[in-house]
Short mmCIF file of C-alpha atoms in Angstrom, two decimals:
data_model
loop_
_atom_site.label_atom_id
_atom_site.label_comp_id
_atom_site.label_asym_id
_atom_site.label_seq_id
_atom_site.Cartn_x
_atom_site.Cartn_y
_atom_site.Cartn_z
CA MET A 22 0.00 0.00 0.00
CA ARG A 23 2.86 2.33 0.71
CA VAL A 24 4.32 1.63 -2.78
CA ALA A 25 0.98 2.36 -4.51
CA LYS A 26 0.66 5.61 -2.60
CA ALA A 27 4.15 6.66 -3.65
CA CYS A 28 3.39 5.85 -7.32
CA LEU A 29 0.18 7.93 -7.29
CA ILE A 30 2.07 10.86 -5.81
CA SER A 31 4.76 10.55 -8.50
CA LEU A 32 2.10 10.37 -11.25
CA PHE A 33 0.41 13.51 -9.93
CA TRP A 34 3.61 15.52 -9.89
CA GLY A 35 4.61 14.25 -13.37
CA THR A 36 1.27 15.20 -14.89
CA LEU A 37 1.40 18.61 -13.24
CA PHE A 38 4.88 19.11 -14.62
CA CYS A 39 3.78 18.27 -18.19
CA ILE A 40 0.81 20.65 -18.04
CA VAL A 41 2.96 23.48 -16.73
CA TYR A 42 5.55 22.76 -19.41
CA ALA A 43 2.95 22.76 -22.17
CA LEU A 44 1.41 26.01 -21.03
CA ALA A 45 4.81 27.62 -20.74
CA ARG A 46 5.70 26.94 -24.45
CA PRO A 47 4.55 29.35 -27.10
CA ALA A 48 1.49 28.25 -29.02
CA THR A 49 3.27 28.07 -32.40
CA GLY A 50 2.19 25.45 -34.81
CA SER A 51 4.51 22.62 -35.59
CA ALA A 52 5.08 21.40 -39.15
CA HIS A 53 6.33 18.29 -40.74
CA ASN A 54 8.73 18.35 -43.63
CA ASP A 55 8.03 15.63 -46.17
CA GLY A 56 11.41 16.13 -47.90
CA LEU A 57 9.90 17.91 -50.94
CA GLY A 58 10.07 21.34 -49.45
CA THR A 59 6.43 21.36 -48.43
CA ILE A 60 5.52 21.78 -44.79
CA HIS A 61 2.34 19.98 -43.66
CA LEU A 62 0.63 20.70 -40.38
CA MET A 63 -0.63 17.68 -38.33
CA ASN A 64 -4.27 18.52 -37.70
CA VAL A 65 -7.49 16.59 -36.94
CA ILE A 66 -10.62 18.09 -38.56
CA PHE A 67 -14.04 17.64 -36.94
CA VAL A 68 -17.20 18.40 -38.98
CA GLY A 69 -20.54 18.76 -37.18
CA ARG A 70 -23.28 16.48 -38.59
CA LYS A 71 -26.13 18.94 -38.14
CA THR A 72 -24.45 22.35 -38.26
CA GLY A 73 -21.67 21.53 -40.69
CA ARG A 74 -19.20 23.58 -38.71
CA VAL A 75 -15.57 22.59 -38.99
CA LYS A 76 -13.17 22.38 -36.05
CA GLN A 77 -9.45 21.65 -36.19
CA LEU A 78 -7.25 19.99 -33.57
CA ASP A 79 -3.54 20.46 -33.86
CA LEU A 80 -1.93 17.25 -32.66
CA ARG A 81 1.39 19.02 -32.15
CA HIS A 82 -0.07 21.64 -29.92
CA PRO A 83 1.61 21.56 -26.44
CA VAL A 84 -1.71 21.21 -24.60
CA VAL A 85 -2.64 18.17 -26.66
CA VAL A 86 0.76 16.67 -26.11
CA ALA A 87 0.53 17.30 -22.36
CA ALA A 88 -2.94 15.74 -22.22
CA ALA A 89 -1.68 12.67 -24.08
CA VAL A 90 1.28 12.35 -21.77
CA ALA A 91 -1.02 12.70 -18.75
CA LEU A 92 -3.33 10.02 -20.17
CA VAL A 93 -0.41 7.69 -20.66
CA PHE A 94 0.81 8.33 -17.11
CA GLY A 95 -2.73 7.72 -15.81
CA ILE A 96 -3.02 4.39 -17.61
CA VAL A 97 0.43 3.29 -16.47
CA GLY A 98 -0.20 4.42 -12.88
CA GLY A 99 -3.62 2.69 -12.75
CA ALA A 100 -2.11 -0.51 -14.06
CA PHE A 101 0.68 -0.25 -11.52
CA SER A 102 -1.75 0.36 -8.69
CA ILE A 103 -3.84 -2.66 -9.75
CA GLY A 104 -0.71 -4.77 -9.87
CA VAL A 105 0.36 -3.61 -6.43
CA SER A 106 -3.10 -4.38 -5.04
CA LEU A 107 -3.06 -7.82 -6.60
CA GLY A 108 0.42 -8.34 -5.20
CA VAL A 109 -0.74 -7.36 -1.74
CA HIS A 110 -3.74 -9.69 -2.03
CA HIS A 111 -1.54 -12.45 -3.31
CA HIS A 112 0.87 -11.75 -0.50
CA GLY A 113 -2.02 -12.15 2.02
CA ALA A 114 -2.63 -15.67 0.74
CA ASN A 115 0.98 -16.64 1.40
CA PRO A 116 1.28 -20.29 2.58
CA ILE A 117 3.59 -19.18 5.37
CA ASP A 118 0.90 -16.81 6.66
CA GLN A 119 -1.69 -19.58 6.37
CA LEU A 120 0.60 -21.90 8.32
CA GLY A 121 0.91 -19.27 11.05
CA SER A 122 -2.89 -18.93 11.19
CA TRP A 123 -3.29 -22.69 11.42
CA SER A 124 -0.71 -22.81 14.22
CA ALA A 125 -2.60 -20.15 16.15
CA ASP A 126 -5.85 -22.10 15.72
CA LEU A 127 -4.11 -25.28 16.87
CA LEU A 128 -2.72 -23.55 19.96
CA ARG A 129 -6.17 -22.16 20.77
CA GLU A 130 -7.75 -25.62 20.46
CA GLN A 131 -4.99 -27.12 22.60
CA GLY A 132 -5.77 -24.49 25.25
CA GLN A 133 -9.45 -25.44 25.16
CA ILE A 134 -8.57 -29.13 25.46
CA GLU A 135 -6.30 -28.35 28.42
CA ALA A 136 -9.10 -26.38 30.11
CA VAL A 137 -11.50 -29.31 29.66
CA ARG A 138 -8.85 -31.67 31.00
CA ARG A 139 -8.31 -29.50 34.09
CA SER A 140 -12.05 -29.31 34.70
CA LEU A 141 -12.35 -33.09 34.42
CA GLN A 142 -9.36 -33.57 36.73
CA GLU A 143 -10.95 -31.27 39.31
CA LYS A 144 -14.13 -33.35 39.19
CA VAL A 145 -12.10 -36.55 39.56
CA ASN A 146 -10.21 -35.05 42.51
CA ALA A 147 -13.49 -34.03 44.15
CA LEU A 148 -14.87 -37.52 43.63
CA ALA A 149 -11.68 -39.05 45.05
CA MET A 150 -12.02 -36.81 48.10
CA ARG A 151 -15.61 -37.94 48.57
CA VAL A 152 -14.53 -41.56 48.33
CA GLY A 153 -11.77 -40.89 50.88
CA GLN A 154 -14.27 -39.38 53.29
CA MET A 155 -16.58 -42.35 52.82
CA ASN A 156 -13.67 -44.71 53.45
CA ALA A 157 -12.90 -42.88 56.69
CA ASN A 158 -16.56 -43.19 57.69
CA VAL A 159 -16.47 -46.90 56.95
CA ILE A 160 -13.35 -47.30 59.12
CA ARG A 161 -15.05 -45.46 61.98
CA LEU A 162 -18.17 -47.57 61.57
CA ASP A 163 -16.08 -50.76 61.62
CA ALA A 164 -14.34 -49.64 64.81
CA LEU A 165 -17.65 -48.64 66.36
CA GLY A 166 -19.22 -51.95 65.37
CA LYS A 167 -16.36 -53.93 66.92
CA ARG A 168 -16.59 -51.90 70.10
CA LEU A 169 -20.35 -52.36 70.30
CA THR A 170 -19.93 -56.09 69.68
CA ARG A 171 -17.55 -56.35 72.63
CA MET A 172 -19.74 -54.17 74.83
CA ALA A 173 -22.84 -56.21 74.01
CA ASN A 174 -20.97 -59.50 74.62
CA LEU A 175 -21.95 -60.82 71.19
CA ASP A 176 -20.26 -63.79 69.56
CA ASP A 177 -17.32 -62.97 67.30
CA GLY A 178 -18.97 -64.55 64.29
CA GLU A 179 -22.35 -62.89 64.72
CA PHE A 180 -21.19 -59.46 63.56
CA ASP A 181 -17.88 -59.62 61.69
CA PHE A 182 -16.87 -56.01 61.10
CA GLY A 183 -13.42 -57.03 59.86
CA ASN A 184 -14.74 -58.39 56.54
CA PRO A 185 -17.21 -56.98 54.02
CA PRO A 186 -20.75 -58.40 54.17
CA ALA A 187 -21.62 -61.21 51.79
CA LEU A 188 -23.65 -60.05 48.79
CA GLY A 189 -25.35 -61.79 45.88
CA GLY A 190 -26.61 -60.94 42.42
CA GLU A 191 -29.26 -62.88 40.54
CA SER A 192 -28.96 -60.96 37.27
CA ALA A 193 -25.95 -60.06 35.16
CA ASP A 194 -27.83 -57.36 33.25
CA GLY A 195 -26.68 -53.80 33.70
CA GLN A 196 -25.08 -50.79 32.11
CA PRO A 197 -21.68 -49.23 32.62
CA ALA A 198 -21.68 -46.51 35.23
CA GLN A 199 -21.55 -42.97 33.86
CA ILE A 200 -20.00 -40.06 35.73
CA PRO A 201 -23.33 -38.33 36.58
CA ASN A 202 -24.81 -41.67 37.72
CA LEU A 203 -21.64 -42.44 39.64
CA THR A 204 -21.84 -39.10 41.44
CA ALA A 205 -25.47 -39.78 42.38
CA MET A 206 -24.49 -43.25 43.62
CA VAL A 207 -21.72 -41.78 45.78
CA ASP A 208 -24.13 -39.21 47.22
CA ASP A 209 -26.68 -41.91 48.02
CA LEU A 210 -24.07 -44.18 49.60
CA GLN A 211 -22.69 -41.34 51.69
CA SER A 212 -26.20 -40.54 52.89
CA GLN A 213 -26.71 -44.17 53.87
CA LEU A 214 -23.36 -44.24 55.68
CA SER A 215 -24.25 -41.07 57.60
CA SER A 216 -27.59 -42.58 58.60
CA ARG A 217 -25.95 -45.82 59.73
CA GLU A 218 -23.34 -43.86 61.65
CA GLN A 219 -26.03 -41.94 63.50
CA GLN A 220 -27.93 -45.14 64.30
CA LEU A 221 -24.80 -46.85 65.60
CA GLY A 222 -23.99 -43.72 67.61
CA VAL A 223 -27.40 -43.87 69.26
CA LEU A 224 -26.91 -47.59 69.93
CA GLU A 225 -23.50 -46.89 71.43
CA ASN A 226 -24.97 -44.26 73.73
CA LEU A 227 -27.67 -46.67 74.84
CA ILE A 228 -25.13 -49.41 75.53
CA LEU A 229 -22.82 -46.98 77.32
CA THR A 230 -25.74 -45.77 79.40
CA ARG A 231 -26.63 -49.34 80.21
CA GLU A 232 -23.04 -50.16 81.09
CA LEU A 233 -22.76 -46.97 83.13
CA ASN A 234 -25.92 -47.85 85.00
CA LYS A 235 -24.50 -51.27 85.67
CA GLN A 236 -21.30 -49.71 86.93
CA VAL A 237 -22.98 -47.21 89.23
CA TYR A 238 -25.69 -49.58 90.45
CA PRO A 239 -24.70 -51.20 93.75
CA GLU A 240 -24.38 -54.90 93.13
CA GLY A 241 -22.37 -57.72 94.69
CA ARG A 242 -20.57 -58.33 97.98
CA PRO A 243 -18.21 -55.68 99.40
CA VAL A 244 -15.92 -58.48 100.73
CA GLN A 245 -14.95 -61.68 98.96
CA GLU A 246 -14.15 -63.49 102.20
CA GLY A 247 -16.22 -63.64 105.39
CA TRP A 248 -19.85 -64.33 106.22
CA ILE A 249 -22.93 -62.36 107.11
CA SER A 250 -23.05 -62.14 110.88
CA SER A 251 -26.06 -59.80 111.20
CA TYR A 252 -28.90 -58.86 108.83
CA PHE A 253 -30.87 -55.68 108.18
CA GLY A 254 -33.80 -55.10 110.58
CA ARG A 255 -34.71 -55.25 114.24
CA ARG A 256 -32.40 -57.17 116.58
CA ALA A 257 -31.05 -57.16 120.15
CA ASP A 258 -28.32 -54.59 120.61
CA PRO A 259 -25.04 -56.50 121.39
CA PHE A 260 -24.01 -53.92 124.02
CA THR A 261 -27.28 -53.18 125.81
CA GLY A 262 -29.40 -56.20 124.90
CA PHE A 263 -32.34 -53.94 124.08
CA SER A 264 -34.24 -54.24 120.84
CA ALA A 265 -32.90 -51.93 118.15
CA VAL A 266 -33.05 -51.53 114.39
CA HIS A 267 -29.92 -52.64 112.54
CA LYS A 268 -29.70 -50.54 109.36
CA GLY A 269 -27.18 -52.61 107.42
CA LEU A 270 -25.43 -55.94 106.96
CA ASP A 271 -22.45 -57.11 109.01
CA PHE A 272 -19.74 -59.17 107.28
CA ALA A 273 -17.42 -60.88 109.80
CA GLY A 274 -13.90 -61.75 108.72
CA PRO A 275 -10.21 -61.53 109.54
CA GLU A 276 -8.84 -58.11 110.36
CA GLY A 277 -7.20 -56.50 107.31
CA THR A 278 -9.54 -58.13 104.79
CA THR A 279 -9.89 -55.89 101.75
CA VAL A 280 -13.17 -54.00 101.35
CA SER A 281 -14.24 -53.13 97.77
CA SER A 282 -16.77 -50.72 96.39
CA VAL A 283 -19.85 -52.43 94.99
CA ALA A 284 -20.35 -49.69 92.37
CA ALA A 285 -18.56 -46.77 90.75
CA GLY A 286 -19.05 -43.37 92.30
CA LEU A 287 -17.68 -40.36 94.16
CA VAL A 288 -16.29 -40.57 97.69
CA THR A 289 -18.31 -38.05 99.67
CA TYR A 290 -16.91 -38.94 103.11
CA ALA A 291 -13.78 -40.70 104.32
CA GLY A 292 -12.88 -40.51 108.03
CA GLU A 293 -13.96 -41.10 111.62
CA ARG A 294 -17.66 -40.93 112.46
CA ALA A 295 -19.23 -41.56 115.86
CA GLY A 296 -20.44 -45.16 116.22
CA TYR A 297 -19.25 -46.06 112.68
CA GLY A 298 -15.52 -45.77 113.34
CA GLN A 299 -13.42 -45.33 110.17
CA MET A 300 -16.04 -44.98 107.46
CA VAL A 301 -16.17 -44.49 103.68
CA GLU A 302 -19.33 -43.16 102.03
CA ILE A 303 -19.69 -43.27 98.23
CA ASN A 304 -22.38 -41.54 96.16
CA HIS A 305 -23.37 -43.52 93.04
CA GLY A 306 -25.98 -41.16 91.64
CA ASN A 307 -29.68 -41.75 91.02
CA GLY A 308 -30.20 -41.26 94.78
CA LEU A 309 -28.06 -44.31 95.71
CA ALA A 310 -25.12 -44.35 98.16
CA THR A 311 -23.18 -46.96 100.12
CA ARG A 312 -21.32 -46.92 103.43
CA TYR A 313 -18.39 -49.08 104.59
CA CYS A 314 -17.86 -48.83 108.36
CA HIS A 315 -15.61 -50.04 111.29
CA ASN A 316 -12.53 -50.18 109.00
CA GLU A 317 -9.00 -50.50 110.25
CA LYS A 318 -7.56 -48.37 107.41
CA LEU A 319 -9.02 -46.21 104.62
CA LEU A 320 -7.54 -46.48 101.13
CA VAL A 321 -9.40 -43.53 99.56
CA LYS A 322 -10.09 -39.93 100.50
CA GLN A 323 -12.98 -37.54 100.07
CA GLY A 324 -13.37 -36.37 96.44
CA ASP A 325 -11.88 -39.50 94.86
CA MET A 326 -13.64 -41.19 91.97
CA VAL A 327 -13.75 -44.94 92.45
CA ARG A 328 -14.67 -47.68 90.00
CA LYS A 329 -16.66 -50.80 90.68
CA GLY A 330 -14.59 -53.41 92.56
CA GLN A 331 -11.91 -50.92 93.64
CA GLU A 332 -10.44 -51.46 97.14
CA VAL A 333 -11.50 -48.64 99.46
CA ALA A 334 -10.57 -49.89 102.95
CA LEU A 335 -9.25 -52.72 105.14
CA MET A 336 -11.61 -54.49 107.56
CA GLY A 337 -11.20 -53.61 111.24
CA SER A 338 -13.07 -53.07 114.53
CA THR A 339 -13.16 -49.30 115.03
CA GLY A 340 -16.15 -47.45 116.48
CA HIS A 341 -19.09 -49.23 118.10
CA SER A 342 -17.92 -52.80 117.37
CA THR A 343 -17.36 -56.09 119.20
CA GLY A 344 -14.81 -57.49 116.74
CA PRO A 345 -13.41 -57.27 113.19
CA HIS A 346 -16.25 -56.93 110.75
CA LEU A 347 -17.65 -54.66 108.02
CA HIS A 348 -20.90 -52.82 108.56
CA PHE A 349 -22.33 -52.25 105.04
CA GLU A 350 -25.23 -49.92 104.34
CA VAL A 351 -27.15 -48.97 101.18
CA LEU A 352 -28.98 -45.65 101.18
CA LYS A 353 -31.70 -44.65 98.73
CA ASN A 354 -32.64 -40.97 98.76
CA GLY A 355 -30.94 -40.62 102.15
CA SER A 356 -32.67 -43.57 103.89
CA GLN A 357 -31.15 -46.99 104.64
CA VAL A 358 -32.66 -49.94 102.75
CA ASP A 359 -32.00 -53.66 102.96
CA PRO A 360 -28.67 -54.37 101.17
CA LEU A 361 -29.60 -57.99 100.48
CA ARG A 362 -31.52 -57.14 97.30
CA PHE A 363 -28.43 -55.35 96.00
CA ILE A 364 -25.86 -58.03 96.78
CA GLY A 365 -28.06 -60.80 95.38
CA GLU A 366 -28.25 -63.00 98.48
CA ASP A 367 -31.09 -64.30 100.62
CA ARG A 368 -31.33 -64.70 104.34
#
């Protein structure tokens, strides 16, 4: 385009130069010598068809010559401009340029493919994360199931949480899983796992509550050795001989025999009390408490948490006592009740 513009500018200045040159020359006619001494003028005669008027055009006149030259320059310049335009157009269809355009298109398509690949990889990563979370839930459920099996004292083979459950299929028909269907399947399975986890959590809480109640409920003998020397109820007082109410059970045995708590609880008293000697009182909740009296030595102190079967004292004969024995009481809502129904023995 720059070349065509330069050519048009050159043509304009050339034509202008010819016109100025022609106008600057004197308008004298030019003749042609035919070699015979006769001078002929080069004219073109025009005769009007209707009027018959005659006009002459001197072909050697400077204006005519300048116009001819300008016409020639115009034709040549137009042809040159057309050629330049065709050359530019032809240059635009250069195979090298086409190759560059194709390369750009290929790079753009590769970028689109890479974007699709990244999007698909993100979806796969999200799905893998979901599967990992589900796997963690399954591991927790397996551990919870094993713990519940042990807590419920079930047979090992009844609930085997170490192996997948046995499944069966009566039909081989089916279709390959697609990604949208697979996502829906994962969502449904995760929902089922969450529901099962909640159900097992509720079951665990129930079993723990049951076990806790068993632990805090007074049950069993406070001494493994010895015998019941006096029951709950009215009897003759061993010191005065008068009738009196005995509010516990007496277990006779060798001095120093270990005394154990019949339930888990909190030690609310540990020390000397009038008539009871060295005494331990344990609160088990739900309005239940136990007392262990006439001990030689206390093994716990006030504020201690004790578990079921833990040793709390050594049998002795302190306080109002005639010999080594344990006076055992069970209190319900602050009042003594017969301990026999808690230790599981009859009179």
